[in-house]
mmCIF file of C-alpha atoms in Angstrom:
data_model
loop_
_atom_site.group_PDB
_atom_site.id
_atom_site.type_symbol
_atom_site.label_atom_id
_atom_site.label_comp_id
_atom_site.label_asym_id
_atom_site.label_seq_id
_atom_site.Cartn_x
_atom_site.Cartn_y
_atom_site.Cartn_z
ATOM 1 C CA MET A 1 0.005 -0.011 -0.002
ATOM 2 C CA ASN A 2 1.748 3.136 -1.220
ATOM 3 C CA ARG A 3 0.133 6.051 0.599
ATOM 4 C CA THR A 4 1.795 9.252 1.710
ATOM 5 C CA LEU A 5 0.492 10.912 4.795
ATOM 6 C CA THR A 6 -0.811 14.478 4.382
ATOM 7 C CA SER A 7 0.276 17.417 6.522
ATOM 8 C CA ALA A 8 -3.288 17.620 7.773
ATOM 9 C CA GLN A 9 -3.170 14.095 9.118
ATOM 10 C CA VAL A 10 0.159 14.629 10.837
ATOM 11 C CA ASP A 11 -1.120 17.894 12.255
ATOM 12 C CA ARG A 12 -4.144 16.067 13.706
ATOM 13 C CA VAL A 13 -1.858 13.614 15.427
ATOM 14 C CA ASP A 14 0.323 16.477 16.779
ATOM 15 C CA ALA A 15 -2.812 18.193 18.136
ATOM 16 C CA TRP A 16 -3.862 15.108 20.115
ATOM 17 C CA THR A 17 -0.242 14.803 21.355
ATOM 18 C CA THR A 18 -0.339 18.341 22.672
ATOM 19 C CA VAL A 19 -3.666 17.670 24.500
ATOM 20 C CA TYR A 20 -2.363 14.600 26.244
ATOM 21 C CA GLU A 21 1.026 16.062 27.018
ATOM 22 C CA GLU A 22 -0.757 18.755 28.989
ATOM 23 C CA ILE A 23 -3.188 16.256 30.629
ATOM 24 C CA TYR A 24 -0.292 14.062 31.819
ATOM 25 C CA THR A 25 1.807 17.018 32.912
ATOM 26 C CA ASP A 26 -1.076 18.295 35.003
ATOM 27 C CA GLY A 27 -1.410 14.826 36.515
ATOM 28 C CA HIS A 28 2.228 14.952 37.605
ATOM 29 C CA ALA A 29 1.669 18.362 39.139
ATOM 30 C CA ARG A 30 -1.272 17.000 41.143
ATOM 31 C CA GLY A 31 0.674 13.863 42.134
ATOM 32 C CA THR A 32 -1.897 11.540 40.458
ATOM 33 C CA ALA A 33 -0.027 10.507 37.331
ATOM 34 C CA ALA A 34 1.188 7.254 38.868
ATOM 35 C CA HIS A 35 -2.407 6.044 39.123
ATOM 36 C CA GLY A 36 -2.614 6.020 35.303
ATOM 37 C CA LEU A 37 -6.128 7.341 35.143
ATOM 38 C CA GLU A 38 -5.402 10.760 33.730
ATOM 39 C CA GLY A 39 -7.726 11.842 30.883
ATOM 40 C CA TRP A 40 -10.202 8.972 31.136
ATOM 41 C CA VAL A 41 -13.659 10.485 30.787
ATOM 42 C CA ASP A 42 -17.088 8.836 30.182
ATOM 43 C CA ALA A 43 -18.018 10.110 26.722
ATOM 44 C CA LEU A 44 -21.753 9.893 27.740
ATOM 45 C CA SER A 45 -21.678 11.815 30.957
ATOM 46 C CA GLY A 46 -18.507 13.904 30.507
ATOM 47 C CA ARG A 47 -17.372 12.919 34.017
ATOM 48 C CA PRO A 48 -14.154 10.958 34.902
ATOM 49 C CA LEU A 49 -14.653 7.235 34.721
ATOM 50 C CA PRO A 50 -14.759 5.653 38.201
ATOM 51 C CA ALA A 51 -11.515 3.969 39.233
ATOM 52 C CA GLU A 52 -13.260 0.594 39.693
ATOM 53 C CA ILE A 53 -14.399 0.551 36.064
ATOM 54 C CA MET A 54 -10.932 1.462 34.881
ATOM 55 C CA TRP A 55 -9.253 -1.224 36.968
ATOM 56 C CA GLU A 56 -11.742 -3.771 35.585
ATOM 57 C CA TRP A 57 -11.046 -2.487 32.051
ATOM 58 C CA ARG A 58 -7.296 -2.946 32.670
ATOM 59 C CA ASP A 59 -7.603 -6.407 34.236
ATOM 60 C CA VAL A 60 -9.913 -7.774 31.501
ATOM 61 C CA THR A 61 -7.725 -6.356 28.789
ATOM 62 C CA VAL A 62 -4.490 -7.779 30.297
ATOM 63 C CA ASP A 63 -6.168 -11.182 30.657
ATOM 64 C CA ARG A 64 -7.240 -11.127 27.087
ATOM 65 C CA LEU A 65 -3.742 -10.252 26.066
ATOM 66 C CA ARG A 66 -2.307 -13.018 28.263
ATOM 67 C CA GLY A 67 -4.518 -15.471 26.330
ATOM 68 C CA LEU A 68 -2.458 -14.676 23.246
ATOM 69 C CA ARG A 69 0.704 -15.980 25.092
ATOM 70 C CA PRO A 70 3.027 -13.175 23.941
ATOM 71 C CA ALA A 71 6.744 -13.153 24.448
ATOM 72 C CA ARG A 72 7.705 -9.915 22.698
ATOM 73 C CA VAL A 73 5.217 -7.016 22.903
ATOM 74 C CA LEU A 74 5.105 -3.678 21.040
ATOM 75 C CA ASP A 75 2.708 -1.304 22.751
ATOM 76 C CA VAL A 76 1.788 1.537 20.348
ATOM 77 C CA GLY A 77 0.300 4.557 22.219
ATOM 78 C CA THR A 78 0.986 3.288 25.691
ATOM 79 C CA GLY A 79 -0.296 6.484 27.298
ATOM 80 C CA THR A 80 0.249 6.196 31.067
ATOM 81 C CA GLY A 81 1.446 2.673 30.792
ATOM 82 C CA MET A 82 -1.536 1.073 32.484
ATOM 83 C CA ILE A 83 -1.142 -2.159 30.432
ATOM 84 C CA ALA A 84 2.649 -2.069 30.461
ATOM 85 C CA ARG A 85 2.798 -1.886 34.250
ATOM 86 C CA VAL A 86 1.086 -5.253 34.585
ATOM 87 C CA LEU A 87 2.023 -7.167 31.438
ATOM 88 C CA ALA A 88 5.633 -6.128 31.019
ATOM 89 C CA PRO A 89 6.965 -8.218 33.981
ATOM 90 C CA GLU A 90 5.331 -11.359 32.435
ATOM 91 C CA VAL A 91 6.929 -11.290 28.996
ATOM 92 C CA ARG A 92 10.397 -11.486 27.555
ATOM 93 C CA SER A 93 10.416 -7.952 26.114
ATOM 94 C CA TYR A 94 8.020 -5.075 26.164
ATOM 95 C CA HIS A 95 8.626 -1.990 23.967
ATOM 96 C CA ALA A 96 6.188 0.836 24.625
ATOM 97 C CA VAL A 97 5.986 3.865 22.300
ATOM 98 C CA ASP A 98 3.955 7.065 22.633
ATOM 99 C CA PRO A 99 4.267 10.554 21.148
ATOM 100 C CA THR A 100 4.119 11.953 24.673
ATOM 101 C CA LEU A 101 6.627 11.437 27.443
ATOM 102 C CA ALA A 102 4.791 12.778 30.455
ATOM 103 C CA GLY A 103 2.380 9.832 30.727
ATOM 104 C CA VAL A 104 5.037 7.240 31.464
ATOM 105 C CA ARG A 105 7.730 9.451 33.027
ATOM 106 C CA ASP A 106 7.369 7.763 36.446
ATOM 107 C CA LEU A 107 7.437 4.304 34.854
ATOM 108 C CA ILE A 108 10.614 4.720 32.875
ATOM 109 C CA ASP A 109 12.347 6.478 35.726
ATOM 110 C CA ASP A 110 11.560 3.676 38.133
ATOM 111 C CA PRO A 111 14.799 1.802 38.861
ATOM 112 C CA GLU A 112 12.742 -1.267 39.618
ATOM 113 C CA ARG A 113 10.938 -1.403 36.321
ATOM 114 C CA PRO A 114 11.114 -4.770 34.463
ATOM 115 C CA ALA A 115 14.423 -5.340 32.686
ATOM 116 C CA GLY A 116 12.741 -6.038 29.347
ATOM 117 C CA LEU A 117 10.661 -2.822 29.378
ATOM 118 C CA THR A 118 11.879 -0.115 27.006
ATOM 119 C CA PHE A 119 10.291 3.093 25.774
ATOM 120 C CA ASP A 120 10.587 5.344 22.698
ATOM 121 C CA ARG A 121 8.930 8.633 22.038
ATOM 122 C CA CYS A 122 7.312 8.461 18.589
ATOM 123 C CA ALA A 123 3.940 8.435 16.842
ATOM 124 C CA ALA A 124 2.387 5.281 15.337
ATOM 125 C CA HIS A 125 3.213 6.283 11.752
ATOM 126 C CA GLU A 126 6.893 6.783 12.572
ATOM 127 C CA LEU A 127 7.561 3.145 13.532
ATOM 128 C CA SER A 128 9.848 1.115 11.333
ATOM 129 C CA PRO A 129 11.936 -2.072 11.698
ATOM 130 C CA GLN A 130 14.960 0.110 12.481
ATOM 131 C CA SER A 131 13.098 1.631 15.441
ATOM 132 C CA LEU A 132 12.606 -1.678 17.244
ATOM 133 C CA PRO A 133 15.121 -2.507 19.946
ATOM 134 C CA GLY A 134 15.217 -6.258 19.313
ATOM 135 C CA ASP A 135 13.464 -9.097 17.530
ATOM 136 C CA ARG A 136 10.167 -8.509 15.886
ATOM 137 C CA PRO A 137 7.168 -8.595 18.258
ATOM 138 C CA ASP A 138 4.642 -11.474 18.346
ATOM 139 C CA LEU A 139 2.000 -9.123 19.785
ATOM 140 C CA ILE A 140 1.406 -5.538 18.726
ATOM 141 C CA LEU A 141 -1.283 -3.608 20.622
ATOM 142 C CA LEU A 142 -2.963 -0.371 19.923
ATOM 143 C CA ASN A 143 -5.247 -0.204 22.910
ATOM 144 C CA SER A 144 -7.716 2.660 23.173
ATOM 145 C CA VAL A 145 -5.704 4.540 20.487
ATOM 146 C CA VAL A 146 -7.356 4.166 17.134
ATOM 147 C CA HIS A 147 -10.197 6.635 17.795
ATOM 148 C CA TYR A 148 -7.513 9.357 17.915
ATOM 149 C CA PHE A 149 -6.369 8.660 14.454
ATOM 150 C CA PRO A 150 -7.223 11.309 11.812
ATOM 151 C CA ASP A 151 -9.009 9.050 9.380
ATOM 152 C CA ARG A 152 -9.225 5.624 7.748
ATOM 153 C CA ASP A 153 -6.360 6.296 5.336
ATOM 154 C CA TYR A 154 -4.014 7.075 8.265
ATOM 155 C CA LEU A 155 -5.217 3.930 10.038
ATOM 156 C CA ASP A 156 -4.616 1.746 6.965
ATOM 157 C CA VAL A 157 -1.039 3.172 6.598
ATOM 158 C CA VAL A 158 -0.275 2.468 10.271
ATOM 159 C CA LEU A 159 -1.797 -1.049 10.227
ATOM 160 C CA THR A 160 0.044 -1.942 7.023
ATOM 161 C CA ASN A 161 3.341 -0.972 8.611
ATOM 162 C CA LEU A 162 2.564 -2.785 11.882
ATOM 163 C CA LEU A 163 1.492 -6.024 10.204
ATOM 164 C CA ASP A 164 4.782 -6.028 8.462
ATOM 165 C CA LEU A 165 6.620 -5.674 11.730
ATOM 166 C CA LEU A 166 4.923 -8.701 13.281
ATOM 167 C CA ALA A 167 6.824 -11.915 13.785
ATOM 168 C CA PRO A 168 5.418 -14.952 11.935
ATOM 169 C CA GLY A 169 2.312 -16.120 13.705
ATOM 170 C CA GLY A 170 1.956 -12.852 15.540
ATOM 171 C CA VAL A 171 -1.256 -10.945 16.317
ATOM 172 C CA LEU A 172 -2.199 -7.243 16.156
ATOM 173 C CA PHE A 173 -4.634 -6.252 18.841
ATOM 174 C CA LEU A 174 -6.895 -3.246 18.361
ATOM 175 C CA GLY A 175 -8.467 -2.570 21.800
ATOM 176 C CA ASP A 176 -11.410 -0.388 22.587
ATOM 177 C CA LEU A 177 -12.211 0.161 18.873
ATOM 178 C CA ARG A 178 -15.232 2.423 18.457
ATOM 179 C CA ASP A 179 -17.873 0.454 16.607
ATOM 180 C CA ALA A 180 -19.460 2.673 14.021
ATOM 181 C CA ARG A 181 -22.417 0.359 13.674
ATOM 182 C CA ARG A 182 -23.421 1.347 17.284
ATOM 183 C CA ASP A 183 -22.379 4.948 16.989
ATOM 184 C CA PRO A 184 -25.859 6.314 16.110
ATOM 185 C CA ARG A 185 -27.195 4.943 19.412
ATOM 186 C CA ARG A 186 -24.234 6.437 21.315
ATOM 187 C CA LEU A 187 -24.897 9.905 19.816
ATOM 188 C CA ARG A 188 -28.551 9.605 20.568
ATOM 189 C CA GLU A 189 -27.907 8.697 24.184
ATOM 190 C CA ARG A 190 -25.534 11.677 24.545
ATOM 191 C CA ALA A 191 -28.194 13.960 23.083
ATOM 192 C CA LEU A 192 -30.920 12.636 25.445
ATOM 193 C CA ARG A 193 -28.679 13.146 28.460
ATOM 194 C CA SER A 194 -28.156 16.750 27.435
ATOM 195 C CA GLU A 195 -31.845 17.468 26.761
ATOM 196 C CA PRO A 196 -34.084 14.680 28.120
ATOM 197 C CA TRP A 197 -37.162 16.690 27.170
ATOM 198 C CA ALA A 198 -36.232 17.143 23.482
ATOM 199 C CA ASP A 199 -38.946 16.290 20.932
ATOM 200 C CA PRO A 200 -38.027 14.085 17.943
ATOM 201 C CA HIS A 201 -37.141 16.990 15.671
ATOM 202 C CA ARG A 202 -34.969 18.620 18.311
ATOM 203 C CA LEU A 203 -33.363 15.269 19.121
ATOM 204 C CA ASP A 204 -32.371 14.746 15.446
ATOM 205 C CA GLU A 205 -30.817 18.224 15.421
ATOM 206 C CA LEU A 206 -28.765 17.463 18.586
ATOM 207 C CA VAL A 207 -27.610 14.131 17.161
ATOM 208 C CA ALA A 208 -26.580 15.811 13.841
ATOM 209 C CA ASP A 209 -24.686 18.470 15.741
ATOM 210 C CA LEU A 210 -22.875 15.941 17.933
ATOM 211 C CA ALA A 211 -21.910 13.934 14.814
ATOM 212 C CA ARG A 212 -20.420 17.085 13.159
ATOM 213 C CA ARG A 213 -18.437 17.935 16.230
ATOM 214 C CA ASP A 214 -17.186 14.408 17.011
ATOM 215 C CA ARG A 215 -13.442 14.324 16.428
ATOM 216 C CA GLU A 216 -12.987 10.635 17.104
ATOM 217 C CA LEU A 217 -12.670 7.828 14.496
ATOM 218 C CA ALA A 218 -15.351 5.145 14.475
ATOM 219 C CA LEU A 219 -15.473 2.282 11.959
ATOM 220 C CA ASP A 220 -16.926 -1.087 11.180
ATOM 221 C CA PRO A 221 -14.629 -3.382 13.144
ATOM 222 C CA TRP A 222 -14.284 -5.844 10.240
ATOM 223 C CA GLU A 223 -13.256 -3.161 7.713
ATOM 224 C CA PRO A 224 -9.547 -2.941 8.560
ATOM 225 C CA GLY A 225 -8.994 -6.643 8.080
ATOM 226 C CA GLU A 226 -11.044 -6.702 4.927
ATOM 227 C CA SER A 227 -9.138 -3.822 3.352
ATOM 228 C CA LEU A 228 -5.702 -5.203 4.304
ATOM 229 C CA GLY A 229 -6.442 -8.885 3.615
ATOM 230 C CA ALA A 230 -5.784 -9.810 7.288
ATOM 231 C CA HIS A 231 -7.477 -12.545 9.278
ATOM 232 C CA THR A 232 -9.975 -10.989 11.740
ATOM 233 C CA THR A 233 -11.604 -11.898 15.008
ATOM 234 C CA VAL A 234 -14.011 -9.380 16.680
ATOM 235 C CA LEU A 235 -14.643 -9.728 20.345
ATOM 236 C CA ALA A 236 -17.079 -7.996 22.742
ATOM 237 C CA ARG A 237 -15.852 -6.047 25.724
ATOM 238 C CA CYS A 238 -16.931 -8.098 28.759
ATOM 239 C CA LEU A 239 -17.244 -5.250 31.264
ATOM 240 C CA GLN A 240 -19.841 -3.748 33.510
ATOM 241 C CA ASP A 241 -22.147 -1.324 31.926
ATOM 242 C CA SER A 242 -20.385 1.791 30.680
ATOM 243 C CA ASP A 243 -19.526 3.453 27.381
ATOM 244 C CA LEU A 244 -16.456 1.165 27.283
ATOM 245 C CA ALA A 245 -18.770 -1.899 27.159
ATOM 246 C CA ARG A 246 -21.669 -0.636 25.030
ATOM 247 C CA TYR A 247 -19.882 0.939 22.122
ATOM 248 C CA ARG A 248 -16.426 -0.580 21.937
ATOM 249 C CA VAL A 249 -14.985 -3.860 20.672
ATOM 250 C CA ASP A 250 -11.592 -5.589 20.502
ATOM 251 C CA VAL A 251 -10.241 -6.740 17.163
ATOM 252 C CA LEU A 252 -7.480 -9.307 16.494
ATOM 253 C CA LEU A 253 -5.692 -9.062 13.123
ATOM 254 C CA ARG A 254 -3.168 -11.498 11.718
ATOM 255 C CA PRO A 255 -1.381 -11.147 8.338
ATOM 256 C CA GLY A 256 -2.488 -13.585 5.644
ATOM 257 C CA GLY A 257 -4.677 -14.238 2.643
ATOM 258 C CA ARG A 258 -8.404 -14.551 2.981
ATOM 259 C CA GLU A 259 -8.786 -18.062 1.574
ATOM 260 C CA SER A 260 -8.525 -19.843 4.968
ATOM 261 C CA VAL A 261 -10.323 -17.307 7.105
ATOM 262 C CA ASP A 262 -13.239 -18.399 9.329
ATOM 263 C CA GLN A 263 -13.336 -22.098 8.635
ATOM 264 C CA VAL A 264 -15.739 -22.448 11.511
ATOM 265 C CA ALA A 265 -18.181 -19.898 10.171
ATOM 266 C CA GLY A 266 -18.011 -20.608 6.445
ATOM 267 C CA ASP A 267 -18.151 -16.898 5.468
ATOM 268 C CA HIS A 268 -14.937 -14.858 5.334
ATOM 269 C CA ASP A 269 -14.365 -12.890 8.533
ATOM 270 C CA ALA A 270 -18.044 -13.157 9.488
ATOM 271 C CA GLY A 271 -17.514 -14.879 12.853
ATOM 272 C CA PRO A 272 -18.774 -18.237 13.990
ATOM 273 C CA ARG A 273 -22.127 -19.360 12.573
ATOM 274 C CA ALA A 274 -24.729 -19.897 15.290
ATOM 275 C CA THR A 275 -26.362 -23.322 15.826
ATOM 276 C CA HIS A 276 -28.993 -21.878 18.217
ATOM 277 C CA ARG A 277 -30.767 -18.633 18.660
ATOM 278 C CA TRP A 278 -31.642 -17.226 22.124
ATOM 279 C CA GLU A 279 -35.285 -16.691 21.272
ATOM 280 C CA ASP A 280 -35.640 -20.393 20.395
ATOM 281 C CA LEU A 281 -34.149 -21.725 23.574
ATOM 282 C CA GLY A 282 -37.065 -21.345 25.996
ATOM 283 C CA ASP A 283 -39.949 -19.293 27.281
ATOM 284 C CA ASP A 284 -38.132 -17.225 29.902
ATOM 285 C CA GLU A 285 -34.576 -15.999 30.535
ATOM 286 C CA ARG A 286 -33.830 -18.602 33.229
ATOM 287 C CA ILE A 287 -34.579 -21.450 30.821
ATOM 288 C CA ARG A 288 -32.791 -19.743 27.953
ATOM 289 C CA GLU A 289 -29.680 -19.332 30.046
ATOM 290 C CA ALA A 290 -29.683 -23.050 31.114
ATOM 291 C CA GLU A 291 -30.220 -24.047 27.476
ATOM 292 C CA ALA A 292 -27.447 -21.766 26.300
ATOM 293 C CA ARG A 293 -25.060 -23.235 28.814
ATOM 294 C CA ALA A 294 -26.020 -26.745 27.681
ATOM 295 C CA VAL A 295 -25.439 -25.890 24.034
ATOM 296 C CA LEU A 296 -22.059 -24.408 24.769
ATOM 297 C CA SER A 297 -21.019 -27.364 26.903
ATOM 298 C CA ALA A 298 -21.749 -29.501 23.865
ATOM 299 C CA ASP A 299 -19.410 -27.221 21.730
ATOM 300 C CA GLY A 300 -22.344 -25.478 20.064
ATOM 301 C CA VAL A 301 -22.596 -21.773 19.047
ATOM 302 C CA VAL A 302 -25.341 -19.497 20.394
ATOM 303 C CA ASP A 303 -26.659 -16.244 18.927
ATOM 304 C CA VAL A 304 -27.947 -13.957 21.710
ATOM 305 C CA PRO A 305 -29.136 -10.291 21.896
ATOM 306 C CA ASP A 306 -26.753 -8.009 23.665
ATOM 307 C CA GLY A 307 -28.418 -7.060 26.911
ATOM 308 C CA LEU A 308 -26.688 -3.593 26.919
ATOM 309 C CA ALA A 309 -28.158 -2.750 23.557
ATOM 310 C CA CYS A 310 -31.515 -4.639 23.705
ATOM 311 C CA PRO A 311 -34.275 -4.819 26.367
ATOM 312 C CA PHE A 312 -33.596 -8.509 26.862
ATOM 313 C CA GLY A 313 -30.681 -10.897 26.692
ATOM 314 C CA PRO A 314 -27.380 -11.193 28.600
ATOM 315 C CA SER A 315 -24.637 -8.609 28.615
ATOM 316 C CA ALA A 316 -21.264 -9.719 27.209
ATOM 317 C CA ARG A 317 -19.954 -9.799 30.804
ATOM 318 C CA GLU A 318 -22.715 -12.196 31.878
ATOM 319 C CA ALA A 319 -22.379 -14.350 28.751
ATOM 320 C CA ALA A 320 -18.607 -14.762 29.418
ATOM 321 C CA GLY A 321 -19.554 -16.811 32.443
ATOM 322 C CA TRP A 322 -21.562 -19.265 30.371
ATOM 323 C CA THR A 323 -18.846 -20.404 28.009
ATOM 324 C CA PRO A 324 -15.634 -22.443 28.858
ATOM 325 C CA ALA A 325 -13.701 -19.899 26.717
ATOM 326 C CA GLY A 326 -14.700 -16.948 29.003
ATOM 327 C CA SER A 327 -14.564 -13.592 27.291
ATOM 328 C CA ALA A 328 -12.580 -15.239 24.416
ATOM 329 C CA GLY A 329 -15.791 -16.895 23.440
ATOM 330 C CA VAL A 330 -17.991 -13.760 23.251
ATOM 331 C CA HIS A 331 -17.905 -12.420 19.706
ATOM 332 C CA MET A 332 -19.718 -9.581 17.993
ATOM 333 C CA SER A 333 -22.182 -10.593 15.344
ATOM 334 C CA ARG A 334 -21.057 -9.494 11.859
ATOM 335 C CA TYR A 335 -24.552 -8.980 10.469
ATOM 336 C CA ALA A 336 -26.478 -7.770 13.538
ATOM 337 C CA PRO A 337 -24.594 -5.153 15.609
ATOM 338 C CA ASP A 338 -26.946 -5.626 18.573
ATOM 339 C CA ARG A 339 -26.224 -9.318 18.971
ATOM 340 C CA LEU A 340 -23.431 -11.530 20.370
ATOM 341 C CA ILE A 341 -22.177 -14.850 19.119
ATOM 342 C CA LEU A 342 -21.041 -17.264 21.910
ATOM 343 C CA THR A 343 -18.629 -20.096 21.218
ATOM 344 C CA ALA A 344 -17.570 -22.970 23.506
ATOM 345 C CA GLN A 345 -13.923 -22.501 22.487
ATOM 346 C CA PRO A 346 -11.984 -19.432 21.540
ATOM 347 C CA LEU A 347 -11.329 -18.660 17.872
ATOM 348 C CA THR A 348 -7.921 -17.737 16.627
ATOM 349 C CA PRO A 349 -7.613 -14.865 14.194
ATOM 350 C CA THR A 350 -7.774 -17.415 11.397
ATOM 351 C CA GLY A 351 -11.304 -18.410 12.502
ATOM 352 C CA ARG A 352 -10.124 -21.855 13.666
ATOM 353 C CA ARG A 353 -11.038 -23.137 17.112
ATOM 354 C CA GLY A 354 -8.380 -22.794 19.770
ATOM 355 C CA ARG A 355 -7.821 -25.045 22.739
ATOM 356 C CA THR A 356 -9.899 -24.272 25.873
ATOM 357 C CA ALA A 357 -7.633 -23.377 28.739
ATOM 358 C CA ASP A 358 -7.770 -22.615 32.410
ATOM 359 C CA ARG A 359 -9.494 -19.372 33.254
ATOM 360 C CA GLY A 360 -8.561 -16.632 35.644
ATOM 361 C CA LYS A 361 -10.904 -14.964 38.016
ATOM 362 C CA THR A 362 -12.475 -12.784 35.326
ATOM 363 C CA GLY A 363 -13.297 -15.727 33.139
ATOM 364 C CA ASP A 364 -10.788 -14.841 30.460
ATOM 365 C CA LEU A 365 -8.180 -17.285 29.151
ATOM 366 C CA THR A 366 -4.931 -17.034 30.993
ATOM 367 C CA ARG A 367 -2.879 -19.662 29.213
ATOM 368 C CA GLY A 368 -3.090 -22.354 26.589
ATOM 369 C CA GLY A 369 -4.541 -22.086 23.113
ATOM 370 C CA HIS A 370 -3.378 -19.431 20.608
ATOM 371 C CA PHE A 371 -6.284 -17.190 21.508
ATOM 372 C CA ALA A 372 -7.197 -18.208 24.666
ATOM 373 C CA ARG A 373 -9.580 3.924 27.326
ATOM 374 C CA GLU A 374 -12.529 5.262 27.322
ATOM 375 C CA SER A 375 -12.367 8.278 24.954
ATOM 376 C CA GLN A 376 -12.087 11.812 25.951
#
């Protein structure tokens, strides 16, 4: 992919860098930077996200990354180093990069930081094989970063370069990707919170105004893989109710042609094909849950409505407790953005079933099998 970045795209990245340099610097001045929570705001309420939600977000994300069994990690846009602080001691090498320095100043100045943890100050588009301190990574993560990118062209340039940096068999993890298919509902919810009394015409005006002023990138989570010919797995965020859970997804990308993608599903990159629908499992939610558990224990696949987006059905967090794969078995539906697809075993980014492994306290995979921030 031969694309040259425009000055406008680079200027947009520089603008976000300035914003966060100031946020992190202020955090140091207040003595709160080491907590790693600077700049995390609920996009629906405009208030800082509660610490307990952020710790859950961190723990669930780290457990999901552990399920990929990485040895060499490249963390692009590490921010305050929330993930690095936990995951770096567990891997052979962990190279964190960010266009700001203030967010991780305490971490890199810590004499007791993990020996394999290194840091470089650069933007995502500036990475190259020469900028890596050692062997190619087998896990590259852009966690809660993509929504700050200027546009899809910039994203494609960055992802093309990063996929080339991966070691054979490696995985690129896009965490907290804003799902454009659910974005209209998010904007409507924001509008209703600002004016609960708005009539339908006024509500449409508010939504249109929010959409015009929204500076963050949202996209169909399957589109990056489709445009780049990468194998794709799209997972729900298994968190308590918040903007992080309702409107965000995690995406796994792995280089490769499309001919072998999604052998379980049949359709390219569509996710696993359901063998049972929630509505057909029983007459009430208690029976349906019992039936869903039975289907999953028999290695079946269940299609359920997402309880955070629909008036009935389980949330992704609840559904993760039904399947032996934990959160690795809770996928987004390709064709119905308000529904979840539950699998008994995790799927690798090639669409093949992984090996069910032991689960940690959150229900996520912690070992075995290849696959085991909120915006401002």
